[in-house]
PDB file of C-alpha atoms in Angstrom:
ATOM      1  CA  MET A   1      68.121  80.174 124.925  1.00 62.00           C
ATOM      2  CA  SER A   2      71.740  81.323 124.660  1.00 68.00           C
ATOM      3  CA  TRP A   3      73.233  84.538 125.878  1.00 65.00           C
ATOM      4  CA  LYS A   4      73.612  87.146 123.150  1.00 70.00           C
ATOM      5  CA  VAL A   5      76.844  89.106 123.335  1.00 66.00           C
ATOM      6  CA  GLN A   6      76.240  92.775 122.747  1.00 70.00           C
ATOM      7  CA  ARG A   7      78.958  95.222 121.996  1.00 75.00           C
ATOM      8  CA  THR A   8      78.815  98.893 122.763  1.00 75.00           C
ATOM      9  CA  SER A   9      81.103 101.658 121.768  1.00 78.00           C
ATOM     10  CA  GLN A  10      81.505 105.207 122.913  1.00 77.00           C
ATOM     11  CA  ARG A  11      83.141 108.126 121.251  1.00 79.00           C
ATOM     12  CA  ILE A  12      84.761 110.729 123.417  1.00 79.00           C
ATOM     13  CA  ASP A  13      85.985 113.989 121.952  1.00 76.00           C
ATOM     14  CA  VAL A  14      88.840 115.584 123.835  1.00 72.00           C
ATOM     15  CA  GLU A  15      90.326 118.929 123.081  1.00 77.00           C
ATOM     16  CA  ALA A  16      93.945 119.317 124.120  1.00 69.00           C
ATOM     17  CA  ASN A  17      96.595 121.888 123.441  1.00 73.00           C
ATOM     18  CA  LEU A  18      99.753 120.390 121.936  1.00 68.00           C
ATOM     19  CA  ASP A  19     101.776 122.644 124.230  1.00 72.00           C
ATOM     20  CA  ASP A  20     100.546 120.494 127.128  1.00 75.00           C
ATOM     21  CA  PHE A  21     102.705 117.605 125.866  1.00 74.00           C
ATOM     22  CA  ASP A  22     106.444 117.381 125.452  1.00 78.00           C
ATOM     23  CA  GLU A  23     108.032 116.345 122.167  1.00 81.00           C
ATOM     24  CA  LEU A  24     108.701 112.772 123.262  1.00 84.00           C
ATOM     25  CA  GLN A  25     105.052 112.259 124.231  1.00 84.00           C
ATOM     26  CA  LEU A  26     103.916 113.548 120.839  1.00 83.00           C
ATOM     27  CA  LEU A  27     106.397 111.361 118.980  1.00 85.00           C
ATOM     28  CA  GLN A  28     105.293 108.347 121.035  1.00 86.00           C
ATOM     29  CA  ALA A  29     101.661 109.071 120.168  1.00 84.00           C
ATOM     30  CA  LEU A  30     102.566 109.155 116.457  1.00 85.00           C
ATOM     31  CA  ILE A  31     104.378 105.818 116.834  1.00 88.00           C
ATOM     32  CA  ASP A  32     101.424 104.296 118.709  1.00 89.00           C
ATOM     33  CA  ALA A  33      99.066 105.482 115.960  1.00 85.00           C
ATOM     34  CA  LYS A  34     101.439 103.838 113.454  1.00 88.00           C
ATOM     35  CA  TRP A  35     101.912 107.149 111.659  1.00 85.00           C
ATOM     36  CA  LEU A  36     105.658 107.121 112.311  1.00 85.00           C
ATOM     37  CA  THR A  37     108.075 104.273 112.786  1.00 87.00           C
ATOM     38  CA  GLU A  38     110.416 104.214 115.753  1.00 89.00           C
ATOM     39  CA  ASN A  39     113.328 104.924 113.400  1.00 88.00           C
ATOM     40  CA  GLU A  40     111.584 107.996 111.972  1.00 86.00           C
ATOM     41  CA  ALA A  41     110.819 109.279 115.471  1.00 86.00           C
ATOM     42  CA  LEU A  42     114.420 108.683 116.504  1.00 86.00           C
ATOM     43  CA  ALA A  43     115.629 110.638 113.478  1.00 83.00           C
ATOM     44  CA  ILE A  44     113.311 113.526 114.373  1.00 82.00           C
ATOM     45  CA  GLN A  45     114.559 113.440 117.957  1.00 82.00           C
ATOM     46  CA  LYS A  46     118.200 113.475 116.808  1.00 81.00           C
ATOM     47  CA  ARG A  47     117.509 116.402 114.503  1.00 78.00           C
ATOM     48  CA  ALA A  48     115.954 118.290 117.404  1.00 72.00           C
ATOM     49  CA  ALA A  49     119.077 117.728 119.489  1.00 71.00           C
ATOM     50  CA  THR A  50     121.178 119.477 116.849  1.00 69.00           C
ATOM     51  CA  LYS A  51     119.045 122.628 116.828  1.00 60.00           C
ATOM     52  CA  GLU A  52     119.913 125.567 119.054  1.00 47.00           C
ATOM     53  CA  LYS A  53     116.786 124.919 121.072  1.00 47.00           C
ATOM     54  CA  ALA A  54     116.229 121.232 121.747  1.00 43.00           C
ATOM     55  CA  ASN A  55     112.592 121.637 120.812  1.00 50.00           C
ATOM     56  CA  VAL A  56     111.349 119.766 117.755  1.00 50.00           C
ATOM     57  CA  PHE A  57     108.395 122.095 117.500  1.00 52.00           C
ATOM     58  CA  ALA A  58     110.199 125.439 117.818  1.00 52.00           C
ATOM     59  CA  SER A  59     110.308 126.981 114.386  1.00 48.00           C
ATOM     60  CA  ALA A  60     109.743 130.254 112.616  1.00 48.00           C
ATOM     61  CA  ASP A  61     107.293 128.393 110.393  1.00 65.00           C
ATOM     62  CA  ALA A  62     104.944 127.109 113.089  1.00 71.00           C
ATOM     63  CA  ASP A  63     102.033 127.345 110.621  1.00 80.00           C
ATOM     64  CA  GLU A  64     103.146 124.052 109.079  1.00 81.00           C
ATOM     65  CA  LEU A  65     103.026 122.388 112.488  1.00 81.00           C
ATOM     66  CA  LEU A  66      99.567 123.808 113.176  1.00 83.00           C
ATOM     67  CA  GLU A  67      98.406 122.613 109.770  1.00 85.00           C
ATOM     68  CA  ALA A  68      99.847 119.152 110.460  1.00 85.00           C
ATOM     69  CA  SER A  69      98.073 118.928 113.819  1.00 85.00           C
ATOM     70  CA  ASP A  70      94.781 120.016 112.220  1.00 87.00           C
ATOM     71  CA  HIS A  71      95.094 117.232 109.653  1.00 88.00           C
ATOM     72  CA  LEU A  72      95.961 114.747 112.414  1.00 85.00           C
ATOM     73  CA  ARG A  73      92.793 115.684 114.283  1.00 86.00           C
ATOM     74  CA  ARG A  74      90.772 115.078 111.119  1.00 87.00           C
ATOM     75  CA  GLY A  75      92.479 111.715 110.595  1.00 87.00           C
ATOM     76  CA  ASN A  76      94.179 112.742 107.356  1.00 87.00           C
ATOM     77  CA  ARG A  77      97.557 111.056 107.831  1.00 87.00           C
ATOM     78  CA  HIS A  78      98.954 111.784 104.371  1.00 88.00           C
ATOM     79  CA  GLU A  79      98.369 115.538 104.529  1.00 88.00           C
ATOM     80  CA  ALA A  80      99.636 115.698 108.122  1.00 87.00           C
ATOM     81  CA  LEU A  81     102.904 114.034 107.124  1.00 86.00           C
ATOM     82  CA  ILE A  82     103.373 116.472 104.223  1.00 87.00           C
ATOM     83  CA  HIS A  83     103.106 119.443 106.586  1.00 84.00           C
ATOM     84  CA  LEU A  84     105.295 117.746 109.198  1.00 84.00           C
ATOM     85  CA  GLU A  85     107.993 117.167 106.556  1.00 83.00           C
ATOM     86  CA  ARG A  86     107.788 120.815 105.469  1.00 82.00           C
ATOM     87  CA  PHE A  87     108.101 121.864 109.091  1.00 81.00           C
ATOM     88  CA  LEU A  88     111.173 119.684 109.625  1.00 80.00           C
ATOM     89  CA  GLY A  89     112.920 121.087 106.565  1.00 77.00           C
ATOM     90  CA  ARG A  90     114.038 120.324 103.040  1.00 75.00           C
ATOM     91  CA  ASP A  91     115.956 117.176 104.018  1.00 76.00           C
ATOM     92  CA  TRP A  92     112.713 115.575 105.236  1.00 74.00           C
ATOM     93  CA  ILE A  93     110.544 116.158 102.153  1.00 79.00           C
ATOM     94  CA  GLY A  94     109.261 112.727 101.119  1.00 79.00           C
ATOM     95  CA  ALA A  95     111.030 110.956 103.997  1.00 77.00           C
ATOM     96  CA  LEU A  96     107.954 110.173 106.107  1.00 76.00           C
ATOM     97  CA  GLN A  97     105.615 109.016 103.343  1.00 71.00           C
TER      98      GLN A  97
END
């Protein structure tokens, strides 16, 4: 009789506030998830450096960012990228697709 390999998996739901992470951690998580390339993340980081506040996620239109994070939590990459592009501004529309 041979040993039967059994696989198990566990799902863990974690609720975290995006404010608990800095911008670089969030960009790295998007790269790790293969939702952004390193070049796209670098471009976002450079754009943030040119703003008055060096905060990628500081915007008058934070609703787009909240919408993007909601779609990310649901695993809907395409919709999340649309809202992230809107949040980043007109120059980014279609750039992350």
